[in-house]
mmCIF file of C-alpha atoms in Angstrom:
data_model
loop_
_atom_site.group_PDB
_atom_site.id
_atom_site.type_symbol
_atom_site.label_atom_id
_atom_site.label_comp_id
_atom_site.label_asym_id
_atom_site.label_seq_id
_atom_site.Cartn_x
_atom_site.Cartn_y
_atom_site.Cartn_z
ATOM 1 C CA UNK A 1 -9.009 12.958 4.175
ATOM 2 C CA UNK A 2 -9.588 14.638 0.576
ATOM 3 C CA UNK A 3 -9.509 13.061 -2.394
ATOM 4 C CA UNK A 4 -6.386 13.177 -4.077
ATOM 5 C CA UNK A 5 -5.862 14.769 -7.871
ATOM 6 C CA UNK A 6 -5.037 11.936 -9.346
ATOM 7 C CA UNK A 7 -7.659 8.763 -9.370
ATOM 8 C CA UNK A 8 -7.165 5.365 -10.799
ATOM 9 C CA UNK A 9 -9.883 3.402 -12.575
ATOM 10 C CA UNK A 10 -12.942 1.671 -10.562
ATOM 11 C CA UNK A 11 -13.904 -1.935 -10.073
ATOM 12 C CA UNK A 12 -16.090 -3.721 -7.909
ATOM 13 C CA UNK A 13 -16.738 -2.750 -3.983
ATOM 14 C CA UNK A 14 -15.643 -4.834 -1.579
ATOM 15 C CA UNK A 15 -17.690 -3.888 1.664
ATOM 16 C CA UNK A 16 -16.473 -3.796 5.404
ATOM 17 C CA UNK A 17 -18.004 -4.797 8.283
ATOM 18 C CA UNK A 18 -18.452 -2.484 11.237
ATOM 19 C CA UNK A 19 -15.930 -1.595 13.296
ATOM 20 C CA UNK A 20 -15.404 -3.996 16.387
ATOM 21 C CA UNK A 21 -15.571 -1.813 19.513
ATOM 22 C CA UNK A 22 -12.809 0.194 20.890
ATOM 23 C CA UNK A 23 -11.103 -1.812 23.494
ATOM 24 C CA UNK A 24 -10.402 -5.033 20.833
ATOM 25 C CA UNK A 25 -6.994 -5.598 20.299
ATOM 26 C CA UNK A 26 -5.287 -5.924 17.281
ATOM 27 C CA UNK A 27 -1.783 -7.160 16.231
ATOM 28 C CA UNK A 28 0.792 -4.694 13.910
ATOM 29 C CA UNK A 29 1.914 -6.034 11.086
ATOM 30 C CA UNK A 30 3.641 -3.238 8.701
ATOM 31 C CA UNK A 31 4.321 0.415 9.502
ATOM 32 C CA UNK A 32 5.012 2.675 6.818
ATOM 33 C CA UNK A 33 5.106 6.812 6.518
ATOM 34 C CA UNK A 34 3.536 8.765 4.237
ATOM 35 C CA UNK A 35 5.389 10.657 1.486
ATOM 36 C CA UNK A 36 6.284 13.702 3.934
ATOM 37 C CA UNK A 37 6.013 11.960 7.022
ATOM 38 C CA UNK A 38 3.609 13.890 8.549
ATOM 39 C CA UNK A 39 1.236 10.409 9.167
ATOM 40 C CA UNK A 40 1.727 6.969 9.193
ATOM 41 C CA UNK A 41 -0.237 4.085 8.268
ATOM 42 C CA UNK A 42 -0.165 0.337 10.102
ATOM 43 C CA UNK A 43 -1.789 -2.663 8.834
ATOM 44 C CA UNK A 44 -3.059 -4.857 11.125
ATOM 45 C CA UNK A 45 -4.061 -8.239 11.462
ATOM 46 C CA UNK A 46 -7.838 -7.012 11.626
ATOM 47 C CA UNK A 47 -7.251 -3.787 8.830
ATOM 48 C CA UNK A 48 -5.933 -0.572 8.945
ATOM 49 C CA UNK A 49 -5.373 2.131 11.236
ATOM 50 C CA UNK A 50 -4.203 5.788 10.210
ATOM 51 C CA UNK A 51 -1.908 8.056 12.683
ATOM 52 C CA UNK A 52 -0.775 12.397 12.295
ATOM 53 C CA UNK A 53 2.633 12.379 13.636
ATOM 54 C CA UNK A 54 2.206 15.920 14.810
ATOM 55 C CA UNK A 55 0.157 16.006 17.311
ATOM 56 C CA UNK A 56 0.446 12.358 17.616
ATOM 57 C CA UNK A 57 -3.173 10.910 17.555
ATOM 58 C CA UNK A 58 -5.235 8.073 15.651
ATOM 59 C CA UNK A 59 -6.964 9.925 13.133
ATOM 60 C CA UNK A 60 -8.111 6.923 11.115
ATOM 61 C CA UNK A 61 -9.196 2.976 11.131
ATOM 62 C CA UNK A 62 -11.280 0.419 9.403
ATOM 63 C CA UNK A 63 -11.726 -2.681 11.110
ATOM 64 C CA UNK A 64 -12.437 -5.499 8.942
ATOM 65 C CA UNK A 65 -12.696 -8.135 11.607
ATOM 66 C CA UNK A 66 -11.203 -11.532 11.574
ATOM 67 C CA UNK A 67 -10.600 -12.525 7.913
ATOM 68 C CA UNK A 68 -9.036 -8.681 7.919
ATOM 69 C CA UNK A 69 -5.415 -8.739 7.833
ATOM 70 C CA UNK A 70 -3.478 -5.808 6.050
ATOM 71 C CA UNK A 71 0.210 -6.943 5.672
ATOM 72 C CA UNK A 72 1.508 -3.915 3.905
ATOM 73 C CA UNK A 73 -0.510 -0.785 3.261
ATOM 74 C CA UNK A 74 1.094 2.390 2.082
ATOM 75 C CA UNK A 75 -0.649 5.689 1.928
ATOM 76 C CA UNK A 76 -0.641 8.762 -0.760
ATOM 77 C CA UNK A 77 0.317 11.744 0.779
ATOM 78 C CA UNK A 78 -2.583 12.688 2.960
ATOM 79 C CA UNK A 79 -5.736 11.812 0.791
ATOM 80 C CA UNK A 80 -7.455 8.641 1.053
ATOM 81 C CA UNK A 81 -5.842 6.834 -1.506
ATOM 82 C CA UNK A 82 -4.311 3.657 0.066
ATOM 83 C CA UNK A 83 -2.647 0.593 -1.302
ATOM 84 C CA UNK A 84 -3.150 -2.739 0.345
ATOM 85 C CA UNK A 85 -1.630 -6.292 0.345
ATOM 86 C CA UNK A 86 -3.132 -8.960 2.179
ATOM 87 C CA UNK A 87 -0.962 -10.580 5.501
ATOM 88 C CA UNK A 88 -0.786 -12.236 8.852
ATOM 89 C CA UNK A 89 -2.609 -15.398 9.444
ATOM 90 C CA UNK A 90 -6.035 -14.437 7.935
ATOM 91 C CA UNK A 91 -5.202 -12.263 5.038
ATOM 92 C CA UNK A 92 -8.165 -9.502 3.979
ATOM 93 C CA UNK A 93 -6.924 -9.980 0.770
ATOM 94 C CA UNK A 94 -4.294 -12.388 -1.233
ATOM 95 C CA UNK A 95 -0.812 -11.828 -0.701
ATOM 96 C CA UNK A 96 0.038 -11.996 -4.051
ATOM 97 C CA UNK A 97 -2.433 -8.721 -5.149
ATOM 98 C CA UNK A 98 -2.128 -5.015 -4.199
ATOM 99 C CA UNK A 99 -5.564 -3.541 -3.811
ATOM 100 C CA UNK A 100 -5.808 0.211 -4.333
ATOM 101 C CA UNK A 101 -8.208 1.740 -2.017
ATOM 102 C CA UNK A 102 -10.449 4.498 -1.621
ATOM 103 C CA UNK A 103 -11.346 5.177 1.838
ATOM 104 C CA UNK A 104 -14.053 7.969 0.571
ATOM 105 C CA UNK A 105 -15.731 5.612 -1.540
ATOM 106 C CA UNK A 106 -15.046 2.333 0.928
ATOM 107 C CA UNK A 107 -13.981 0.227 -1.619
ATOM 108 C CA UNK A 108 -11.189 -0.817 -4.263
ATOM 109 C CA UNK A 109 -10.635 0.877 -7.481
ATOM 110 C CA UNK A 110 -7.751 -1.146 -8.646
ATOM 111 C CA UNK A 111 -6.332 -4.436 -8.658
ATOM 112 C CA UNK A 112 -2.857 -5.545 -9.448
ATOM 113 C CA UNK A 113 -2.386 -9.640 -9.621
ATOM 114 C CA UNK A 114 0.936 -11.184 -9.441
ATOM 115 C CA UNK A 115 2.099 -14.931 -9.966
ATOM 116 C CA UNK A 116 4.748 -14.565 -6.529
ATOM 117 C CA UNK A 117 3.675 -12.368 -3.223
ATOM 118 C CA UNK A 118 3.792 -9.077 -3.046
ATOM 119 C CA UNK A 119 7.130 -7.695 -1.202
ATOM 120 C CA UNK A 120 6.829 -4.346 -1.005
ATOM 121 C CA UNK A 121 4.409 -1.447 -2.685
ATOM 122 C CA UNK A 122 5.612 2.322 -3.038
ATOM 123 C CA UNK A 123 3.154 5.061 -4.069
ATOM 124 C CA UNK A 124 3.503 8.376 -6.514
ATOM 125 C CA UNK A 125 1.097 11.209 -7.380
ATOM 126 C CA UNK A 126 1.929 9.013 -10.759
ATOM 127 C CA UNK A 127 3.182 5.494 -10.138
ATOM 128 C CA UNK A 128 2.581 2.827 -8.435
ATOM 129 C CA UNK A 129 6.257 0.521 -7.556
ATOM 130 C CA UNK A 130 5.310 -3.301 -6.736
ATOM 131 C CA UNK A 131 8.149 -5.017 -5.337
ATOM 132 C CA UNK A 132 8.141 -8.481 -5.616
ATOM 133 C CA UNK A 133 11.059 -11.660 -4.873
ATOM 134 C CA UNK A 134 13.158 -11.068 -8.135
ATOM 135 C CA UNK A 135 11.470 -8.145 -9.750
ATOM 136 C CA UNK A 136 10.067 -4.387 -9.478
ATOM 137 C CA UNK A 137 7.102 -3.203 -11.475
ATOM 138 C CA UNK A 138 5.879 0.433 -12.301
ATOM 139 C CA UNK A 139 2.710 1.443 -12.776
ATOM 140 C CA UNK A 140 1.067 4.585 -14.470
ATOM 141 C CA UNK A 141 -1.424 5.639 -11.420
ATOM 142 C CA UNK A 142 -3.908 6.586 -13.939
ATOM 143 C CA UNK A 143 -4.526 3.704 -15.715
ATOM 144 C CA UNK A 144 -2.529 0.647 -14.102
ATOM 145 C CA UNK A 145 -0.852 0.049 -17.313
ATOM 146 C CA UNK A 146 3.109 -1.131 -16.652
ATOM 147 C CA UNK A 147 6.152 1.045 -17.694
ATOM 148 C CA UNK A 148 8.819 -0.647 -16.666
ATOM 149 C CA UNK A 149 10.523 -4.228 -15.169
ATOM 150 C CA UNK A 150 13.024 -4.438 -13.473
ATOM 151 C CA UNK A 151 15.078 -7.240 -12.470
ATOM 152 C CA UNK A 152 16.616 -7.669 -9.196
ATOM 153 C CA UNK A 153 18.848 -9.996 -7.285
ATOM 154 C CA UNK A 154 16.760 -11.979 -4.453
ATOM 155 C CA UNK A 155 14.961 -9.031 -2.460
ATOM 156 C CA UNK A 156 13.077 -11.101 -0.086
ATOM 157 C CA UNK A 157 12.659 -8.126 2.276
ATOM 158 C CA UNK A 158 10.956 -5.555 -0.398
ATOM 159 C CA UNK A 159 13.773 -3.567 -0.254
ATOM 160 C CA UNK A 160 12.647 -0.555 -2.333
ATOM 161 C CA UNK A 161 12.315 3.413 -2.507
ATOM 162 C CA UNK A 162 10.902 6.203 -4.807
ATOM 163 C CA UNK A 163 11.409 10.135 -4.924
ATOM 164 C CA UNK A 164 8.198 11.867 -4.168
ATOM 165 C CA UNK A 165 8.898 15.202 -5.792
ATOM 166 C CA UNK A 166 7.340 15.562 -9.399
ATOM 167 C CA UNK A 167 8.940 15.602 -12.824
ATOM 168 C CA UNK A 168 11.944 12.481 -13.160
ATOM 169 C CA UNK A 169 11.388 9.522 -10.544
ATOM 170 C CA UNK A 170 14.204 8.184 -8.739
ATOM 171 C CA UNK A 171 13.905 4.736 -7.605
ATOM 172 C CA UNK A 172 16.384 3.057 -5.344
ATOM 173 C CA UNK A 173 16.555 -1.081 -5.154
ATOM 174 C CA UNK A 174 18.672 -3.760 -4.899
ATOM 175 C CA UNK A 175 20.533 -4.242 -8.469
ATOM 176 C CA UNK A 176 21.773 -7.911 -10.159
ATOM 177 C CA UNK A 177 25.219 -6.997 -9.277
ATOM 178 C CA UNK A 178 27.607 -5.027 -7.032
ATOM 179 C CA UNK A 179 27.202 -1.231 -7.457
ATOM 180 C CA UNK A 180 24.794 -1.412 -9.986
#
């Protein structure tokens, strides 16, 4: 996968361990498209595995082993810029942090820390969306600094979705009252 255009900041690797061998099994925890749904992404309870939608075929994993479990992971586009929350019974990470991961490099270059977990995580060319209980954050991609809060009524299910095309973002949630 290339590198995308846009790269945020870098902190300190976190290294995998080797992938388990092929016939392992691993449980699905959260499925989510890419930004023109030509691939998907699915964390699983062991890491992360990456699938092209046309022809269908794996095309991607990292297998972190037990102690690996991805609970939401959203690509960017089709480069290997990834963002992770921790899930399932032995989260890779907390559930309260969205790593941002580059594959290339095989480590994180960001870290976003939140006081409640993580609900949902939406990814831009530009922004980063966080989606947590009671509130939506935006990011600037380039340098993690916030731009906006939002408040929301009780979105326990990370209800939340952004417009991929450049220039003004559109971003769809649940609002504090009817028709908001």
């Amino acid at each position: 996968m290339p590198l995308d255009s846009d790269e945020p900041p870098s902190s300190t690797p976190i290294p995998s361990s080797p992938n388990p061998p092929p016939n392992s099994t691993s449980t699905v925890l959260h499925l989510s498209f890419n930004q023109d749904s030509g691939c998907f992404a699915a964390g699983t309870d062991q890491g992360f595995r990456i699938y092209n939608c046309d022809p269908f075929r794996e095309i991607f994993r990292r297998d972190f082993g037990p102690g690996g479990g991805i609970g939401l992971v959203h690509m960017l586009f089709r480069c290997n810029i990834l963002a992770f929350v921790g899930g399932g019974s032995d989260p890779r990470y907390p559930v309260n942090k969205v790593m941002i991961w580059d594959d290339h490099q095989s480590r994180c270059i960001g870290e976003l820390s939140f006081r409640s977990e993580v609900k949902g995580v939406r990814l831009r060319r530009d922004r980063i969306v966080v989606v947590l209980g009671h509130k939506i954050f935006v990011y600037n991609f380039a340098d993690l600094k916030v731009l906006h809060q939002i408040e929301t009524i009780a979105n326990p299910k990370g209800l939340c979705e952004v417009s991929h095309v450049s220039g003004t973002m559109v971003l769809a949630c649940p609002g504090l009252q009817k028709g908001q």
